[in-house]
Structures are given as structure tokens and as C-alpha cells.
CSV table of C-alpha atoms in Angstrom, one decimal:
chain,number,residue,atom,x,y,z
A,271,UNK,CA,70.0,132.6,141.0
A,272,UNK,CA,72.5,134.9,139.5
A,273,UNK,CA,73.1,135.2,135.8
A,274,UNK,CA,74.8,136.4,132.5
A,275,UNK,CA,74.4,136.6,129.5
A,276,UNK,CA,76.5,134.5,126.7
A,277,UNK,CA,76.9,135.7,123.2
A,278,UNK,CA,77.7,133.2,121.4
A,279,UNK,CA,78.0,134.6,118.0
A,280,UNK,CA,75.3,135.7,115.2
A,281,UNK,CA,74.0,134.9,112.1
A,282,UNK,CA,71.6,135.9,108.8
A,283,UNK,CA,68.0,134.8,108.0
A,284,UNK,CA,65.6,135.8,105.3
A,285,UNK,CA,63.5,138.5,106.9
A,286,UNK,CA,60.7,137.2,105.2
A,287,UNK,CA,61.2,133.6,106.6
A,288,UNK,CA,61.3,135.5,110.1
A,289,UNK,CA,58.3,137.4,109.9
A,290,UNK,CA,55.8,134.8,108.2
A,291,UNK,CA,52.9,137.3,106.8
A,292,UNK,CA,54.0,140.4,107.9
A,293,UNK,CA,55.0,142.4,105.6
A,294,UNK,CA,58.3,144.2,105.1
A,295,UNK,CA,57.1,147.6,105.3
A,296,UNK,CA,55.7,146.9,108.9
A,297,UNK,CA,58.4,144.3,110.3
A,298,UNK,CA,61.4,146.5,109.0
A,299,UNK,CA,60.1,149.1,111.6
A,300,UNK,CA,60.9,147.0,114.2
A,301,UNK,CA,63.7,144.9,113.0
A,302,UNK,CA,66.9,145.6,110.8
A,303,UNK,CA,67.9,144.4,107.3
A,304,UNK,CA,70.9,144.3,105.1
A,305,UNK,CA,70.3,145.0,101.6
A,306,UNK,CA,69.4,141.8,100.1
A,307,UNK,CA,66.4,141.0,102.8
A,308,UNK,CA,68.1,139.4,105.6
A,309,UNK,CA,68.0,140.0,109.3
A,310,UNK,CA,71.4,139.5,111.7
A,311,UNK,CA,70.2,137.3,114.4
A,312,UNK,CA,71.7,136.7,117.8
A,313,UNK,CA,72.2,133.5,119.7
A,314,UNK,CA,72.1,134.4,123.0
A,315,UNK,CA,72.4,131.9,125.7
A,316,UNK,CA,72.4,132.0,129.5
A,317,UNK,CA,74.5,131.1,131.7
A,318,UNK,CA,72.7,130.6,135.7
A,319,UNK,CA,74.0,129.9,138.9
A,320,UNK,CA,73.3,129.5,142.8
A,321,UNK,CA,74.9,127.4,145.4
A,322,UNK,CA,73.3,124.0,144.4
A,323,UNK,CA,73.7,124.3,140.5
A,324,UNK,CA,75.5,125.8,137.8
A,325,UNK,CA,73.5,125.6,134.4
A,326,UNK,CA,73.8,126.6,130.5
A,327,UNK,CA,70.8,127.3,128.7
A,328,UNK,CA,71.2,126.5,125.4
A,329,UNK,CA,74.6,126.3,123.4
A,330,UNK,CA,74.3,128.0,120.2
A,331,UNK,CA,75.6,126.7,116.8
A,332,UNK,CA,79.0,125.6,118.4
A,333,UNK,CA,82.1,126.5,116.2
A,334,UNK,CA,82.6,123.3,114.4
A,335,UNK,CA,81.9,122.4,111.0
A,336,UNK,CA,79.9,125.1,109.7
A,337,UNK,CA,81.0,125.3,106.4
A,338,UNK,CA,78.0,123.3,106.1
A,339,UNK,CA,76.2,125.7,106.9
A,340,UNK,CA,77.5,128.5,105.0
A,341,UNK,CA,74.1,129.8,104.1
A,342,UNK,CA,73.4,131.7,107.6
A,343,UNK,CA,76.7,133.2,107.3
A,344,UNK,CA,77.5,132.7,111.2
A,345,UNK,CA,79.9,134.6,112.0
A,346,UNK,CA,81.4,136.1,115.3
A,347,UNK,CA,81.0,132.4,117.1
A,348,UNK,CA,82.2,131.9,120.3
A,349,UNK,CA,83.1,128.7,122.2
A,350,UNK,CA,80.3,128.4,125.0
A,351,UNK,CA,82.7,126.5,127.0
A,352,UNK,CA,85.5,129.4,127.2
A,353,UNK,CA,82.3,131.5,127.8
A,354,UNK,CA,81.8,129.8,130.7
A,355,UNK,CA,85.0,129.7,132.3
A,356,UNK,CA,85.4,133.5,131.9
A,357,UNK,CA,82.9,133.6,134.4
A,358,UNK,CA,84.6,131.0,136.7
A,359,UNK,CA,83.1,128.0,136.3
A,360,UNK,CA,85.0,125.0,134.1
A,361,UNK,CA,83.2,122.7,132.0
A,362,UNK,CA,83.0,119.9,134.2
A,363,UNK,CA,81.2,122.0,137.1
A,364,UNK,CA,78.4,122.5,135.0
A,365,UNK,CA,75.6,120.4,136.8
A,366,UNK,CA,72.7,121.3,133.8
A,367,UNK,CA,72.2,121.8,130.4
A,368,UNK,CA,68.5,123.1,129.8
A,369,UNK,CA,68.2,122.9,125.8
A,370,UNK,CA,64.8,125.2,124.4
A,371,UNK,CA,64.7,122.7,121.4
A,372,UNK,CA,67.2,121.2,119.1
A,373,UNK,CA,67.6,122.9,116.2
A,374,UNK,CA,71.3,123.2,115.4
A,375,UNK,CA,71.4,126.9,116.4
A,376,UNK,CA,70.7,125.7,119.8
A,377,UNK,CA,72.3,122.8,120.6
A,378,UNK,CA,74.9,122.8,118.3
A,379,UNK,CA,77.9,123.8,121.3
A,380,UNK,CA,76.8,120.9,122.8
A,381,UNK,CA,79.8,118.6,121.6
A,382,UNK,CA,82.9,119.5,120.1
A,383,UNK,CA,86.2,117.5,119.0
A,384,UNK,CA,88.6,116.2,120.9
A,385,UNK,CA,92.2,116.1,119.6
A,386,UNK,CA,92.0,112.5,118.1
A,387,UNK,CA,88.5,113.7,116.2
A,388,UNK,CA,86.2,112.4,118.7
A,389,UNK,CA,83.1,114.1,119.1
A,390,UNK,CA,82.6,114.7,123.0
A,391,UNK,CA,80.3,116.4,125.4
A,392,UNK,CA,80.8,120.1,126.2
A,393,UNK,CA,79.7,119.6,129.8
A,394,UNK,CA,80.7,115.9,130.5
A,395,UNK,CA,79.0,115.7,133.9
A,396,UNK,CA,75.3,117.5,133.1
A,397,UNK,CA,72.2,116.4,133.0
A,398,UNK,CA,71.0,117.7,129.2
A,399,UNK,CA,67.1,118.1,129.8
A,400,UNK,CA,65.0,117.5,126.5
A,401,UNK,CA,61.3,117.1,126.2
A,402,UNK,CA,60.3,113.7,125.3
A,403,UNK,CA,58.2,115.7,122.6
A,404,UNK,CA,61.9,117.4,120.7
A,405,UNK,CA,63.8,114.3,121.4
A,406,UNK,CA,61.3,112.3,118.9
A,407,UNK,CA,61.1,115.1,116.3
A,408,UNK,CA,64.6,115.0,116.7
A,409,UNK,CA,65.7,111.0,116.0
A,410,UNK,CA,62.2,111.0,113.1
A,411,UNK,CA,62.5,114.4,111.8
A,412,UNK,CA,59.3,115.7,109.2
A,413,UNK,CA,60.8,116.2,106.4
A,414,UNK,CA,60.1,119.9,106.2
A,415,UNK,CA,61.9,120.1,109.5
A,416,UNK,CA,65.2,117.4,108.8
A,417,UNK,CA,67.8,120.1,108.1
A,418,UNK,CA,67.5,121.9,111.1
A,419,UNK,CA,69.1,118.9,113.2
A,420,UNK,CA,72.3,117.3,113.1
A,421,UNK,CA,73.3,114.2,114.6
A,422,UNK,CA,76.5,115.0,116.2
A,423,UNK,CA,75.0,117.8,118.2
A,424,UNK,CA,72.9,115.1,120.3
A,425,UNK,CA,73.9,112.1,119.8
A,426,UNK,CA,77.0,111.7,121.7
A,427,UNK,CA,75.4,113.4,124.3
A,428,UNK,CA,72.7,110.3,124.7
A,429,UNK,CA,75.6,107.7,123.9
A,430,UNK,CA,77.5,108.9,127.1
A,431,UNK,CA,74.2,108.8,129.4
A,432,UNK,CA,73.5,112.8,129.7
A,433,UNK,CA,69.8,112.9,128.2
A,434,UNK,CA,66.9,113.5,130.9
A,435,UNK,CA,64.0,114.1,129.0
A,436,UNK,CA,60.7,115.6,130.3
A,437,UNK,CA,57.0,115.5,129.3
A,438,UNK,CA,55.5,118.1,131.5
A,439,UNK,CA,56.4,120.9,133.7
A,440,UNK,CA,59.3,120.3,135.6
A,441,UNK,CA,61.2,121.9,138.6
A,442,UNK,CA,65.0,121.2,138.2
A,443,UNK,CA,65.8,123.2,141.3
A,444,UNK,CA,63.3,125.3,143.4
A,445,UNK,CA,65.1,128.7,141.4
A,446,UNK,CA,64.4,126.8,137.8
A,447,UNK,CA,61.2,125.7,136.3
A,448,UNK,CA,60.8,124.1,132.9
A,449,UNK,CA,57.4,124.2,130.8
A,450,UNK,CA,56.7,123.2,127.6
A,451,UNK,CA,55.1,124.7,124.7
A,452,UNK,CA,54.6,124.2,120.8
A,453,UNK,CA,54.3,125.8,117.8
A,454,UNK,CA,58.1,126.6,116.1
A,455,UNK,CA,58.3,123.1,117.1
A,456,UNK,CA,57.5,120.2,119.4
A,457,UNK,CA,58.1,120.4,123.0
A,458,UNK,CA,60.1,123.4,123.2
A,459,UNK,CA,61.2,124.3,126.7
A,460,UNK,CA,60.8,127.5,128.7
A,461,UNK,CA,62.7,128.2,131.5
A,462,UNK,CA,61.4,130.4,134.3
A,463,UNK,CA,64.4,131.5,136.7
A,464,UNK,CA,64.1,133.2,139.9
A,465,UNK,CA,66.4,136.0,141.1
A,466,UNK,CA,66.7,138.1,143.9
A,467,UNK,CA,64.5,140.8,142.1
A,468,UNK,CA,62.8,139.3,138.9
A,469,UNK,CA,61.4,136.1,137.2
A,470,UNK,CA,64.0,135.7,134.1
A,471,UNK,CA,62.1,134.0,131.2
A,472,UNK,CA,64.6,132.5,129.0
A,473,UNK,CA,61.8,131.8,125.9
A,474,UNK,CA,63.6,130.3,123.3
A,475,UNK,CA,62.0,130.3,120.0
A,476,UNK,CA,58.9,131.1,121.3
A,477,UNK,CA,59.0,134.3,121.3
A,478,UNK,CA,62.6,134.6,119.4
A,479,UNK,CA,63.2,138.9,118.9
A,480,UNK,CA,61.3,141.5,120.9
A,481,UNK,CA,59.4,142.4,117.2
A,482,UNK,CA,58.1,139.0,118.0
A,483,UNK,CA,56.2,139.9,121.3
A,484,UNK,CA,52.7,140.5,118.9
A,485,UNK,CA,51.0,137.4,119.2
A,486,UNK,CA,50.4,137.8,115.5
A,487,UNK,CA,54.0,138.2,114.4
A,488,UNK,CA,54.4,134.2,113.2
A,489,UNK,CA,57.5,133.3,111.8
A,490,UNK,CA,57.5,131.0,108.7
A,491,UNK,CA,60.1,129.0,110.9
A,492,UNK,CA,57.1,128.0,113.4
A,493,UNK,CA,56.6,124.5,112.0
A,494,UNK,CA,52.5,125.0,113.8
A,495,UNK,CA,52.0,128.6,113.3
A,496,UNK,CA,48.3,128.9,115.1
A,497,UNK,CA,50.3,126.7,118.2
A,498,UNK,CA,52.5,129.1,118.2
A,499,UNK,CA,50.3,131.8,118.4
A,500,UNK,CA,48.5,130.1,121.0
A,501,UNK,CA,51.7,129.2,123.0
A,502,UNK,CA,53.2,133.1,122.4
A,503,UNK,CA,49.8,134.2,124.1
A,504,UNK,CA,49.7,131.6,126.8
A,505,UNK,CA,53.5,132.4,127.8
A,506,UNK,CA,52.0,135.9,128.1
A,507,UNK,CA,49.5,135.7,130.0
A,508,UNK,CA,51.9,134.1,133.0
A,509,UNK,CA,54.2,136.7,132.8
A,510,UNK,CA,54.3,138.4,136.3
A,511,UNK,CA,54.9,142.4,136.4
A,512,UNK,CA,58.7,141.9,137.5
A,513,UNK,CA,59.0,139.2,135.0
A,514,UNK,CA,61.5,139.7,132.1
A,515,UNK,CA,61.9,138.5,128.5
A,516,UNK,CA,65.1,137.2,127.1
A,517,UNK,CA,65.2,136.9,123.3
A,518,UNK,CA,67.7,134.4,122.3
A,519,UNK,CA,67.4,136.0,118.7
A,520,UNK,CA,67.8,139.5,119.0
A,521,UNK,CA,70.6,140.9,118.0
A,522,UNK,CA,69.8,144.3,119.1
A,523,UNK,CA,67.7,144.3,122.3
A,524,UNK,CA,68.7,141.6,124.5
């Protein structure tokens, strides 16, 4: 598969909140702050392609309605669809939507408006594939996890017949495999892309920044932080020598 990168805009978090238990005066030698604590963090989604599909990986926050969520301070969104295009390929060719998990920084390009209001898919013809695990923590939500979902990312994309949900690993094309691990929450996906010279490992929250690579480095996001240190050690271990990390999160080191 060939691929590239999509910025799809950035955003704030408490450093604290992204580092868990480390402390500042180790974490801030490996990751930025502004002056009142918080850390500029990247969406960064992918965009990958060869002659049988064309497939998004993750959408980001989208760009509507986040006065809601002025908190993060997003700023610098982009539309993933016009993303896409500028690389050739119109909204409708998309065959795939792989979608790490569904917190609203994720999925949240997923759907936009339509002129009269409606809220429509981004990709109208592809398959969105969810793990059976997200998809229920997404319709019953913890309540320590609620806010980070929002029902018009998702649900017009099951209303219209796009949701294929997996429970275990899953080839979607003999270039694309999808696994499945926990920890910063339920069934969150990795994708494991081949390309002519390395094995591209789009890992999601899993491993979110590349100060996050420590298997200790838990953030207090991580809903199950010893899952997620067992699922950031697991993902490691797989890791082939040509294999390479990319960190939807970082803002600096892609």
C-alpha cells in the first residue's frame, strides 16, 4: 500500500492527564508544554491506498460544532474529506474507514452537515470497521468515560448501514490487518499496513506520542491502565525491525 499522512488539526491536554504518574520534571524532557501545564497534541490520521482499496484511518475531531468543546482549544482543524481529495481520491471512492476507537477526537470527521442540517456520512460508500468491544462502550458508556463520545459522530453512520464491527483479528485486505487491544479503552484497533519497504503501524491510542513508547508511561486517559501497559508491551513485542510507529498524538514527531 502507499500512504500519507493527514493532519487534521491539533489540540491542548493537561500534561498531567497525559502522563498519568510521571512526573513533570521527567515527561517535560520528552514532551512540550505551554505555560499553564498543557501539551499541543496532534490528530494525525492516515490516509492508504493500493489498487483494490482506498482507506482513511481515523477522522479526527471533524470541524463541526466544537464550541462544545472549547476546553481542548482545537484549533488548526482541517476537513478530512478535502484532505482526501487533495490526494486524488473523492469522498465516495473511499472503500474503508478503519476507526482505532471512538472517542470524539477520532471519529468525530466521520459525519458532517449537509446544507439542509442533516448530519451525513463523510464516506457514504465505506465500510466503518469498529470492534464489537468500542461499539458497546460506545451506545453504554461508563460514566467516567460518557464525555468522550458523541452521538452524531456514529450514529448516522450505523443508521445508513456502514458499521462492520469485528471481535478478533481481522484481515480487510491481504496489505491491512486489524488487531485489537485494551487498556485506554475497549477494543481499540491497530492497524498493521504493508508497503513496499516497511510494516506501517497505525497504533492509535495505544501508544499515542513517541514519549509514550515506555511501557510505563500510562496516561490517566487509559480507562485500564495495567491493560494498557500490557497491550503497549504486547504491540511491542510484534513489532518487526522494518516496522514503524505512527503516533496519532504527536504533534512534534510524526
Amino acid at each position: 500500500m502507499q500512504y500519507k499522512l493527514l493532519k487534521t488539526g491539533y489540540f491542548y491536554a493537561d500534561g498531567g492527564a497525559m502522563f498519568g504518574a510521571i512526573p513533570k520534571r521527567a515527561w517535560m524532557r520528552k514532551y512540550p508544554s505551554e505555560a499553564d501545564n498543557c501539551c499541543r497534541l496532534a490528530m494525525n490520521c492516515l490516509l492508504a491506498w493500493n489498487e483494490r482499496r482506498v482507506v482513511v484511518l481515523d477522522t479526527g475531531v471533524g470541524i463541526r460544532e466544537l464550541g462544545k468543546l472549547s476546553y481542548y482549544r482545537f484549533h488548526d482543524t482541517q476537513d478530512i474529506a478535502m484532505l482526501v481529495q487533495a490526494q486524488g481520491f473523492e469522498p465516495d471512492e473511499v472503500s474503508d474507514v478503519v476507526l482505532s476507537h471512538l472517542h470524539f477526537d477520532h471519529c468525530g470527521g466521520c459525519t458532517y452537515r449537509d446544507a439542509s442540517g442533516a448530519l451525513c456520512p463523510t464516506f457514504p460508500k465505506a465500510r466503518h470497521w469498529v470492534s464489537v468491544q468500542q461499539w458497546h462502550n460506545y451506545l453504554h458508556p461508563h460514566p467516567l468515560e460518557r464525555d468522550s463520545y458523541r452521538a452524531d459522530d456514529m450514529l448516522p453512520v450505523a443508521d445508513a448501514g456502514l458499521l462492520h464491527l469485528i471481535d478478533a483479528t481481522t484481515a480487510i485486505d491481504d496489505d491491512l490487518r486489524l488487531e485489537l487491544y485494551d487498556g485506554h479503552t475497549a477494543g481499540q484497533i491497530v492497524s498493521h499496513i504493508k508497503t513496499d519497504n516497511i510494516s506501517l503501524v497505525f497504533a492509535g491510542d495505544v501508544i499515542p506520542t513517541r514519549a509514550h513508547v515506555s511501557n510505563e508511561w500510562i496516561s490517566a486517559y487509559d480507562t485500564h491502565p495495567t491493560a494498557a501497559y500490557d497491550a503497549k508491551k504486547r504491540l511491542k513485542a510484534q513489532l518487526s525491525s522494518s516496522a514503524q510507529l505512527c503516533f496519532y498524538h504527536d504533534a512534534f514527531n510524526v
